[in-house]
mmCIF file of C-alpha atoms and ligand atoms in Angstrom:
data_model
loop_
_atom_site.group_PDB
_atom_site.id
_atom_site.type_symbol
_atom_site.label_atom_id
_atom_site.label_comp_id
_atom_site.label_asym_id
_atom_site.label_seq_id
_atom_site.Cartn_x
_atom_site.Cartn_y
_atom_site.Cartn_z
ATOM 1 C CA UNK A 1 9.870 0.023 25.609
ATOM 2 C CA UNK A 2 12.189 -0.735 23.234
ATOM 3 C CA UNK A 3 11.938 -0.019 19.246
ATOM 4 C CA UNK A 4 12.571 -4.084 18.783
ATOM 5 C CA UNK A 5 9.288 -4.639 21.708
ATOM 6 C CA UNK A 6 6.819 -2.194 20.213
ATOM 7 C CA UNK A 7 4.757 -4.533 18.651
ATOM 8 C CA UNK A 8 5.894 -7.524 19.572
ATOM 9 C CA UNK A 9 3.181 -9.706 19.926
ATOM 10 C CA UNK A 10 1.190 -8.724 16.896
ATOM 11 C CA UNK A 11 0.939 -10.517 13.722
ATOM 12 C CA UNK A 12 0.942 -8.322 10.443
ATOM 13 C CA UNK A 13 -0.169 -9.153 7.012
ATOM 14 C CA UNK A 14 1.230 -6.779 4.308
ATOM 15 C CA UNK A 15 0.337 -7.275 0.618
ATOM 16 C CA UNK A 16 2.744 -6.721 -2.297
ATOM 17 C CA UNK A 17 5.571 -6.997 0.526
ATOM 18 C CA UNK A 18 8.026 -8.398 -2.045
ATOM 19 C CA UNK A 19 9.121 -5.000 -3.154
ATOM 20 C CA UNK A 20 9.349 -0.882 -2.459
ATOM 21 C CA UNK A 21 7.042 0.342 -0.339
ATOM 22 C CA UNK A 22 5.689 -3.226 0.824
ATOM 23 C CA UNK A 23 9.030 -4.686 1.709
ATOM 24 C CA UNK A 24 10.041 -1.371 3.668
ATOM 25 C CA UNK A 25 6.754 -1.390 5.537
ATOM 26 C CA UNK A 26 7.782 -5.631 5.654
ATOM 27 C CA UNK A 27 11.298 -4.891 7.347
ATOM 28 C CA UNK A 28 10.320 -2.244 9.760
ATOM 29 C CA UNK A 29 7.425 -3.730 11.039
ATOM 30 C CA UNK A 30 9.385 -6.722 11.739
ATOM 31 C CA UNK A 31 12.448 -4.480 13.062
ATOM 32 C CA UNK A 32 9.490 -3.247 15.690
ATOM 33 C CA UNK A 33 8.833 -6.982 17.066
ATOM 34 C CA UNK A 34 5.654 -7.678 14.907
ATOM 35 C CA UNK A 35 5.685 -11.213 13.207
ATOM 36 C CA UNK A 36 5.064 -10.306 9.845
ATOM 37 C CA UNK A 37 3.327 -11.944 6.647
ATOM 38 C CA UNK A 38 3.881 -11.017 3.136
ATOM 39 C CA UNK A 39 1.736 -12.097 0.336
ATOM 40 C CA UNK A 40 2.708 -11.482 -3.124
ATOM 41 C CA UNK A 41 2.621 -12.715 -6.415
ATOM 42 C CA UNK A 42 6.617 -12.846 -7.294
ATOM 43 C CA UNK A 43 8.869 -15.837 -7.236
ATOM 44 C CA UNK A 44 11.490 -12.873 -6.461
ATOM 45 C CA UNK A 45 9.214 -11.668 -3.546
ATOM 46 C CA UNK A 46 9.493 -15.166 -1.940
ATOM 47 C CA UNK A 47 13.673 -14.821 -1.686
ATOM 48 C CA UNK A 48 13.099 -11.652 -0.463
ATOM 49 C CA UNK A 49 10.713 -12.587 2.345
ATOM 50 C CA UNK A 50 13.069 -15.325 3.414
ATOM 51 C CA UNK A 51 16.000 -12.411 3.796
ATOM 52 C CA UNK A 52 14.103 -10.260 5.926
ATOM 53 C CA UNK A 53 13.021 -13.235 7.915
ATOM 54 C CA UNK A 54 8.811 -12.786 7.266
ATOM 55 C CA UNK A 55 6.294 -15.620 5.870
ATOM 56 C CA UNK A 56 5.669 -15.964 2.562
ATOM 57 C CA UNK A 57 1.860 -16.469 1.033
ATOM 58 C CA UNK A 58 2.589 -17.062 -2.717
ATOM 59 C CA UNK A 59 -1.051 -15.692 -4.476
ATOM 60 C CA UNK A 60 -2.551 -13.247 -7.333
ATOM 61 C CA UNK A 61 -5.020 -11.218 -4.967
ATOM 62 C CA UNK A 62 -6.638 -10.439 -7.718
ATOM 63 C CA UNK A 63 -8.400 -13.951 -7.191
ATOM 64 C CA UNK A 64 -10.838 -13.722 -3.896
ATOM 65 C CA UNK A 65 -9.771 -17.010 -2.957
ATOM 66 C CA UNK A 66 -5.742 -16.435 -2.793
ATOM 67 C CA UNK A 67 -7.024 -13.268 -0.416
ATOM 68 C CA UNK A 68 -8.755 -16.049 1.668
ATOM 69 C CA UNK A 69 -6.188 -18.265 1.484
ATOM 70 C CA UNK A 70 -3.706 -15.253 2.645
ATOM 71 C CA UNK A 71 -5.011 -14.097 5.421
ATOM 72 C CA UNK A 72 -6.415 -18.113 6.324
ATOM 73 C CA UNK A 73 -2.485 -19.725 5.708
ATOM 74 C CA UNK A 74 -1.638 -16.403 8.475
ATOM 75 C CA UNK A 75 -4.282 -17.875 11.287
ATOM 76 C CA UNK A 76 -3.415 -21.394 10.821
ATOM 77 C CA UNK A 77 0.700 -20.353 11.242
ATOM 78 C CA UNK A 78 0.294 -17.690 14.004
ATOM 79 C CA UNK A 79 -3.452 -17.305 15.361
ATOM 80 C CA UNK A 80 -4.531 -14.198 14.584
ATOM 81 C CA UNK A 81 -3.987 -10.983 12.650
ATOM 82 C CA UNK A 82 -3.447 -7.960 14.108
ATOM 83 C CA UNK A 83 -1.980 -5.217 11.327
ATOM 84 C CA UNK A 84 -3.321 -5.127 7.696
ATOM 85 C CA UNK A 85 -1.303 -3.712 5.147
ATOM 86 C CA UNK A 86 -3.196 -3.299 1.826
ATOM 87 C CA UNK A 87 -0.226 -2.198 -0.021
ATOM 88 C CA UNK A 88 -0.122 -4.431 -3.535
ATOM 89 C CA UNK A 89 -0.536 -2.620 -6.771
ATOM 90 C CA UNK A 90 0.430 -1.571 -9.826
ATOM 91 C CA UNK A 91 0.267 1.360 -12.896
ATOM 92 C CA UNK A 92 -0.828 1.250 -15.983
ATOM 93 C CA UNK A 93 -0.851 4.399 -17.996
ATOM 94 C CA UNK A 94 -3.481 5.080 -20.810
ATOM 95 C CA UNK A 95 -6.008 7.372 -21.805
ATOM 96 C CA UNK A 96 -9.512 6.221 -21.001
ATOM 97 C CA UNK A 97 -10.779 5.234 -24.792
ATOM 98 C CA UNK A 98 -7.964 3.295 -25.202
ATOM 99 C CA UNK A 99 -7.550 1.649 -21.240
ATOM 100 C CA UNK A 100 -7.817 -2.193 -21.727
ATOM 101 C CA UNK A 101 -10.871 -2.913 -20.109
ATOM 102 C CA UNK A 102 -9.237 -6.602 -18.504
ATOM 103 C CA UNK A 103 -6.534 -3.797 -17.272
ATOM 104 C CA UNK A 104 -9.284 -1.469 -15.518
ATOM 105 C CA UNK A 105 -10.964 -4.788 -14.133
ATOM 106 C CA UNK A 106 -8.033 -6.027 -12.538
ATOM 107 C CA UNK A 107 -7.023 -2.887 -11.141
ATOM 108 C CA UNK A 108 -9.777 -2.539 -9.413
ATOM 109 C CA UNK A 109 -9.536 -6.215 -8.157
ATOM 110 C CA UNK A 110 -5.931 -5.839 -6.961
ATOM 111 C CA UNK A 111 -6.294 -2.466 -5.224
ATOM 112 C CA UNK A 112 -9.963 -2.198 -4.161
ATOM 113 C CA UNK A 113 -11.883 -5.656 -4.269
ATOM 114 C CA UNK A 114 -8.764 -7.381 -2.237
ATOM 115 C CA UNK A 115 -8.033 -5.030 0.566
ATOM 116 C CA UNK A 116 -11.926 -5.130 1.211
ATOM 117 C CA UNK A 117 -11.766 -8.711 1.228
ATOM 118 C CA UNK A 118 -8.114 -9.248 3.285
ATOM 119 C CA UNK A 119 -10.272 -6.958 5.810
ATOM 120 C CA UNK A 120 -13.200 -8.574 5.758
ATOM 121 C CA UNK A 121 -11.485 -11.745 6.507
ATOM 122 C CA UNK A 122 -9.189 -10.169 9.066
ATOM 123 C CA UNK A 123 -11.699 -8.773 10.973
ATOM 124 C CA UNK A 124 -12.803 -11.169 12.981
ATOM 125 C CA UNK A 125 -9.415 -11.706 14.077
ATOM 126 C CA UNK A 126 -9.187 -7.795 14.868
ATOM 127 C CA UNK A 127 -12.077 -7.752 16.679
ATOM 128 C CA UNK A 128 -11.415 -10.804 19.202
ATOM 129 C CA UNK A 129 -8.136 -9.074 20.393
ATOM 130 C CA UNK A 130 -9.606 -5.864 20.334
ATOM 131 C CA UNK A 131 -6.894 -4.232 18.847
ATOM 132 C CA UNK A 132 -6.598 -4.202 14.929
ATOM 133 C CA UNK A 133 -4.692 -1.614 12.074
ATOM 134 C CA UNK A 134 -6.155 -1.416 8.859
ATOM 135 C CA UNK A 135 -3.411 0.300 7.307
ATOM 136 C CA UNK A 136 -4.122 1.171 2.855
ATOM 137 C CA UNK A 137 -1.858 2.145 0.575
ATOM 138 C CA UNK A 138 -3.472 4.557 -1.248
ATOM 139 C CA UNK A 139 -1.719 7.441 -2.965
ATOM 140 C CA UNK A 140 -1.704 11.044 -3.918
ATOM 141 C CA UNK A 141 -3.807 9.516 -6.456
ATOM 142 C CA UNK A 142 -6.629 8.890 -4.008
ATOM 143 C CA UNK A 143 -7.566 12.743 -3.627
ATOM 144 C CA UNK A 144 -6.613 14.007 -6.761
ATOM 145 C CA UNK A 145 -6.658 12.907 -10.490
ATOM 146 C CA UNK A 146 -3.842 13.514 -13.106
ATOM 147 C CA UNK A 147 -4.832 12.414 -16.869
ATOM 148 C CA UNK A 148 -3.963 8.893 -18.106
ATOM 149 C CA UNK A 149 -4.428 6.931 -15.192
ATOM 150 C CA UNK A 150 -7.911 6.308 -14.939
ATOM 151 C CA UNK A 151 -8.279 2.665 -13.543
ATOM 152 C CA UNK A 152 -4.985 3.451 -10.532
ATOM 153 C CA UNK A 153 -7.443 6.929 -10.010
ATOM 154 C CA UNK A 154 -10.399 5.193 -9.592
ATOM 155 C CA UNK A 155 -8.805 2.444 -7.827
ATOM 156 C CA UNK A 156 -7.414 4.357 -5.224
ATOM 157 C CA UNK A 157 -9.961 6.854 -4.302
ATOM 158 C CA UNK A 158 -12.400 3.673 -3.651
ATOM 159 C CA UNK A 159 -9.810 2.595 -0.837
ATOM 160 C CA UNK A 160 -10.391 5.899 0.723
ATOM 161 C CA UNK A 161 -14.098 5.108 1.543
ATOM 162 C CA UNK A 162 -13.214 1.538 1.933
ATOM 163 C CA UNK A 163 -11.049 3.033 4.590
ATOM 164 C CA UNK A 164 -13.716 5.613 5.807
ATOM 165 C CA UNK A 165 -16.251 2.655 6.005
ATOM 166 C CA UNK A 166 -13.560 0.749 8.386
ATOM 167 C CA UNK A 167 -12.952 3.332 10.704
ATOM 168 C CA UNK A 168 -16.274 4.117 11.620
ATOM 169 C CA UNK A 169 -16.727 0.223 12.154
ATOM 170 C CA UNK A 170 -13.727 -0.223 13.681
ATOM 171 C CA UNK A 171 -14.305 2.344 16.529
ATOM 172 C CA UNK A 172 -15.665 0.414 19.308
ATOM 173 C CA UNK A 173 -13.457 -2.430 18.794
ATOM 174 C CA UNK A 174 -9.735 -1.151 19.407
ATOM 175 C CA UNK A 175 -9.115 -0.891 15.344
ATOM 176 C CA UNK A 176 -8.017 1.915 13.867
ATOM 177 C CA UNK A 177 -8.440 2.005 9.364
ATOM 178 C CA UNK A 178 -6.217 5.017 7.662
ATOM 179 C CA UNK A 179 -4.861 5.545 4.157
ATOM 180 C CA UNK A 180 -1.318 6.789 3.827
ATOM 181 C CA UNK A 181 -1.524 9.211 0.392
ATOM 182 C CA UNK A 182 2.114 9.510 -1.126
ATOM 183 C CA UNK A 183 3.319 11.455 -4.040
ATOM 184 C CA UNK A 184 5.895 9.687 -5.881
ATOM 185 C CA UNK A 185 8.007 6.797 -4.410
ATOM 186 C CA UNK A 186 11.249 6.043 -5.503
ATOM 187 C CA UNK A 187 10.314 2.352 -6.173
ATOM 188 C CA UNK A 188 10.150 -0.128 -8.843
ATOM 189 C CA UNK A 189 6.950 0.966 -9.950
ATOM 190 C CA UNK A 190 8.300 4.424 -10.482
ATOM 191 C CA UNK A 191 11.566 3.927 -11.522
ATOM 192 C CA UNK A 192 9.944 2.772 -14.595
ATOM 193 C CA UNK A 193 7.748 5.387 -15.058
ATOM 194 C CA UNK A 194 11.064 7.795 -14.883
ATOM 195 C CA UNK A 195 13.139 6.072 -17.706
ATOM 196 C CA UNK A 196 9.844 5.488 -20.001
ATOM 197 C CA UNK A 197 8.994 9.461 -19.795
ATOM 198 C CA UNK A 198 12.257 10.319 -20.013
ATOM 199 C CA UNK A 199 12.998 8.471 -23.500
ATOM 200 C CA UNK A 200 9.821 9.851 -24.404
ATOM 201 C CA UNK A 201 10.246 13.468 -23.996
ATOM 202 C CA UNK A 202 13.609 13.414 -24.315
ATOM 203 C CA UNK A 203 15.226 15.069 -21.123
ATOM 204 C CA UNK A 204 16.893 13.671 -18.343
ATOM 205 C CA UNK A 205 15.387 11.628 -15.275
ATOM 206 C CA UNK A 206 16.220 14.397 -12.703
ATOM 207 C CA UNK A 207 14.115 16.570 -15.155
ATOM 208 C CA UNK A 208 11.130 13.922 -15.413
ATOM 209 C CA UNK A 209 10.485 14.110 -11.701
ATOM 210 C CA UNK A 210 11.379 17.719 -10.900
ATOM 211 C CA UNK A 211 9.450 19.040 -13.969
ATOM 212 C CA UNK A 212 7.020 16.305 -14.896
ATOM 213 C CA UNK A 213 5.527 14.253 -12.037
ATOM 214 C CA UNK A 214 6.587 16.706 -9.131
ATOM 215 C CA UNK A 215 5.725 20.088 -10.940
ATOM 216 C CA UNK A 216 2.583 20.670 -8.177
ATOM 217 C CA UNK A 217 4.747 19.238 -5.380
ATOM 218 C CA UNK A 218 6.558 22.223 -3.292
ATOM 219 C CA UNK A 219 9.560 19.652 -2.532
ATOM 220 C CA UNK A 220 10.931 18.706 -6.051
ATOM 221 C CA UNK A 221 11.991 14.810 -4.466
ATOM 222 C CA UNK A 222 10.931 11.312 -4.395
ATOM 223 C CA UNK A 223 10.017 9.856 -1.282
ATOM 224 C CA UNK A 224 12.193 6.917 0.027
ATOM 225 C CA UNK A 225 10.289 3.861 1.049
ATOM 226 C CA UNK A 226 11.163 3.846 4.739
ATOM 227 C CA UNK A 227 9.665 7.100 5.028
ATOM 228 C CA UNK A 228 6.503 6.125 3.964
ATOM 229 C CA UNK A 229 7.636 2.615 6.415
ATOM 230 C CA UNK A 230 8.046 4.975 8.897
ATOM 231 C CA UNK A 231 4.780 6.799 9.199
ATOM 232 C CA UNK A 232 2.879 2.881 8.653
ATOM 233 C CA UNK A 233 4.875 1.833 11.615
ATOM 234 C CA UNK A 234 3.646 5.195 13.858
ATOM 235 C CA UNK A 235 0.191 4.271 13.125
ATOM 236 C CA UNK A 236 0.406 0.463 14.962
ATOM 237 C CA UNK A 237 1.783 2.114 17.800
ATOM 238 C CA UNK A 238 -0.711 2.257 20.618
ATOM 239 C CA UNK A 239 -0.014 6.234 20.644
ATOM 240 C CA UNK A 240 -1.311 6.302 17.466
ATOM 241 C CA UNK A 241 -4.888 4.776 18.450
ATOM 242 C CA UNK A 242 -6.633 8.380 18.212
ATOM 243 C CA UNK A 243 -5.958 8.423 13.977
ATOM 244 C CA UNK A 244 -8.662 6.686 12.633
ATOM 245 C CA UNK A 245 -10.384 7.703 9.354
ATOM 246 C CA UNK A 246 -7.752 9.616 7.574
ATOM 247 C CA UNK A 247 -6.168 10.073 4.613
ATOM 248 C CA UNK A 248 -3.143 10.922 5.310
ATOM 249 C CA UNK A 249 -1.136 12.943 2.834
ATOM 250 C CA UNK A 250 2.877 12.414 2.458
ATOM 251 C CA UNK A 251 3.141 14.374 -0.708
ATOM 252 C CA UNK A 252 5.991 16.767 -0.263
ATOM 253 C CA UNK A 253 3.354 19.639 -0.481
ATOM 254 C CA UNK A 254 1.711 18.656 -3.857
ATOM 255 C CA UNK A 255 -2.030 19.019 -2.409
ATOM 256 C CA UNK A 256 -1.268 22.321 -0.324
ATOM 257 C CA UNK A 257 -1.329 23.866 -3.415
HETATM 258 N N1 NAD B 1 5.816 4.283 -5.832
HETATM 259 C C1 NAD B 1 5.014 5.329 -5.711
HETATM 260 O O1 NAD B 1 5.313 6.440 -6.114
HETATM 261 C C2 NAD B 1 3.677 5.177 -5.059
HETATM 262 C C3 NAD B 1 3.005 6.339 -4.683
HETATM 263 C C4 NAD B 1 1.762 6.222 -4.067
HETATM 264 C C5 NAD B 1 1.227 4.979 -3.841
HETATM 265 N N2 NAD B 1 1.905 3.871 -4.228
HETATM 266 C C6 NAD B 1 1.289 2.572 -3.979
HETATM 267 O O2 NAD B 1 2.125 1.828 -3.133
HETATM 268 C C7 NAD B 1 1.927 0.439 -3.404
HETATM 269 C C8 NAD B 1 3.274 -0.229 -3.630
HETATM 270 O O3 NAD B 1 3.877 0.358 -4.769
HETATM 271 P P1 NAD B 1 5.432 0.246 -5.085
HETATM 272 O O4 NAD B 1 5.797 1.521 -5.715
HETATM 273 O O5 NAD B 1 6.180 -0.237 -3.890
HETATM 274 O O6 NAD B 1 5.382 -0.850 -6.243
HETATM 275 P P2 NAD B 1 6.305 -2.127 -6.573
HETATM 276 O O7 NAD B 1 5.990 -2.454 -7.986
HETATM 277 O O8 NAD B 1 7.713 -1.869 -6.170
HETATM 278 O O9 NAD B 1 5.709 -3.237 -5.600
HETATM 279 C C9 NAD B 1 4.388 -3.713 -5.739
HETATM 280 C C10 NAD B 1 4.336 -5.118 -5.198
HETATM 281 O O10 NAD B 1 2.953 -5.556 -5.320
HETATM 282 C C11 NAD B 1 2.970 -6.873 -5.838
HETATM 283 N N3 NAD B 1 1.734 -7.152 -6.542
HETATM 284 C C12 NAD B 1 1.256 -6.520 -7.647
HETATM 285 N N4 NAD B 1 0.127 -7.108 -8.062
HETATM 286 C C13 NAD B 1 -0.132 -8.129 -7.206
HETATM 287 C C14 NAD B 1 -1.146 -9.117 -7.120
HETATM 288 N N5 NAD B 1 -2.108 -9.189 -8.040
HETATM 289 N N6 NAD B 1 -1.087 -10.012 -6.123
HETATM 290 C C15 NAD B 1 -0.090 -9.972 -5.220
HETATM 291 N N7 NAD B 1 0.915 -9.066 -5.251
HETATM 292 C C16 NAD B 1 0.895 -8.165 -6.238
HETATM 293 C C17 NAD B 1 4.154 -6.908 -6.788
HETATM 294 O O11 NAD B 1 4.574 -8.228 -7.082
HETATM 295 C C18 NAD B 1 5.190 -6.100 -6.011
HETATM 296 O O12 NAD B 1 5.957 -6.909 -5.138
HETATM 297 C C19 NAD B 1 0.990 0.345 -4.608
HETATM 298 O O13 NAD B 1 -0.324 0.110 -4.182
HETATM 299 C C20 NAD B 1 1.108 1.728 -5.220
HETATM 300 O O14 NAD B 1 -0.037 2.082 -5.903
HETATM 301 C C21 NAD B 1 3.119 3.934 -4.826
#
């Protein structure tokens, strides 16, 4: 089988697509046959959907009904859904008696209240082709806490027993649910983070993530977003159909510790 056949056939839905990790996952899923889907909130994200050649769903998933209408646009266009990527989030850094509450509440509507409901609505899909990948974006963040980012924490270690819960429903019907964990990404989302610690401690960027945000990690790098594609496009293969349930860490060594 060829890399371009691997999952041709199958119809993938991946959220927050329009940008770092999403759009790598995006690309090599569709680089692997699937027919993918991205829905995201960006006018940019659009453009960037049309370059790699994948469906655009314009919606905040915040709202339950642009996560119905995301996953319902997908059947009406293609039939079914057969991957799930619940990759669309964002940061926000403050200590917890100052974190806007509208901040907390929509963090835990974009990164825990959606992917339940994009698999919730998938499901049926999953389960009439008996084949399905529930596939979360969680993060390092999902197994262990660093100060400051309370709502992102909490977020993300909900999508582990989302993920848990999915599995262990999945299992007689051909899907497989995991969590991919990474340390820092070198991403939008990150970048940021870099140049705004940076200017506030006063060192360099190299310093930031070597010192700073990588100084429990045993490999002092950030991950690149096709590595992280990578190991999301291992886990539709039909090899893969034996990982179910787990979190699994990319964190160049940061939980070893
Ligand atoms: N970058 C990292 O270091 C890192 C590490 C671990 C986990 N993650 C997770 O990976 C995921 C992707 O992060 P990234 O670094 O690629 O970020 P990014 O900012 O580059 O991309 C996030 C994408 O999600 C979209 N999005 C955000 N809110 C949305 C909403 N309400 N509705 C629809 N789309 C929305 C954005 O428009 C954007 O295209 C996030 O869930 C993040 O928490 C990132």
């Amino acid at each position: 089988m060829t890399g371009h056949s691997l999952l041709a056939g199958r119809v993938a839905v991946v959220t927050g697509g329009g940008s770092g990790i999403g759009l790598a996952i995006a690309e090599r899923l569709g680089s692997a046959g699937a027919r993918v889907v991205i829905g995201d909130l960006t006018e940019e994200a659009a453009e960037v959907a049309a370059d790699i050649d994948a469906d655009f769903v314009h919606g905040d998933l915040a709202e339950p009904s642009a996560c119905r209408a995301l996953i319902g646009t997908t059947l009406e266009r293609h039939q079914a859904v057969h991957i799930l990527v619940n990759n669309a989030g964002f940061q926000h850094v403050a200590p917890i008696h100052e974190f806007p509450e509208d901040t907390w509440q929509r963090m835990l509507a974009v990164m825990l209240t959606a992917p339940f409901l994009l698999t919730r609505f998938a499901w049926p899909s999953m389960v009439a082709a008996q084949w399905g990948r529930v596939i979360n974006i969680s993060s390092i963040h999902g197994l262990v806490a660093s100060p400051h980012k309370a709502g992102y924490i909490s977020a993300k270690h909900g999508m582990i027993g989302l993920t848990r819960t999915a599995a262990l429903e999945g299992g007689e019907d051909g899907i497989t649910a995991n969590a991919i964990c990474p340390a820092y990404v070198r991403t939008p989302l990150v970048e940021n983070q870099v140049e705004d610690q940076a200017a506030a401690r006063g060192i360099s960027a190299d310093r930031v993530i070597s010192d700073v945000m990588l100084e429990p990690a045993a490999v002092k790098r950030l991950i690149e977003p096709h590595e992280v594609a990578a190991f999301a496009e291992f886990l539709c293969r039909d090899e893969a159909s034996a990982i179910t349930g787990a979190t699994l860490t990319m964190d160049l060594g940061w939980t070893a510790r």
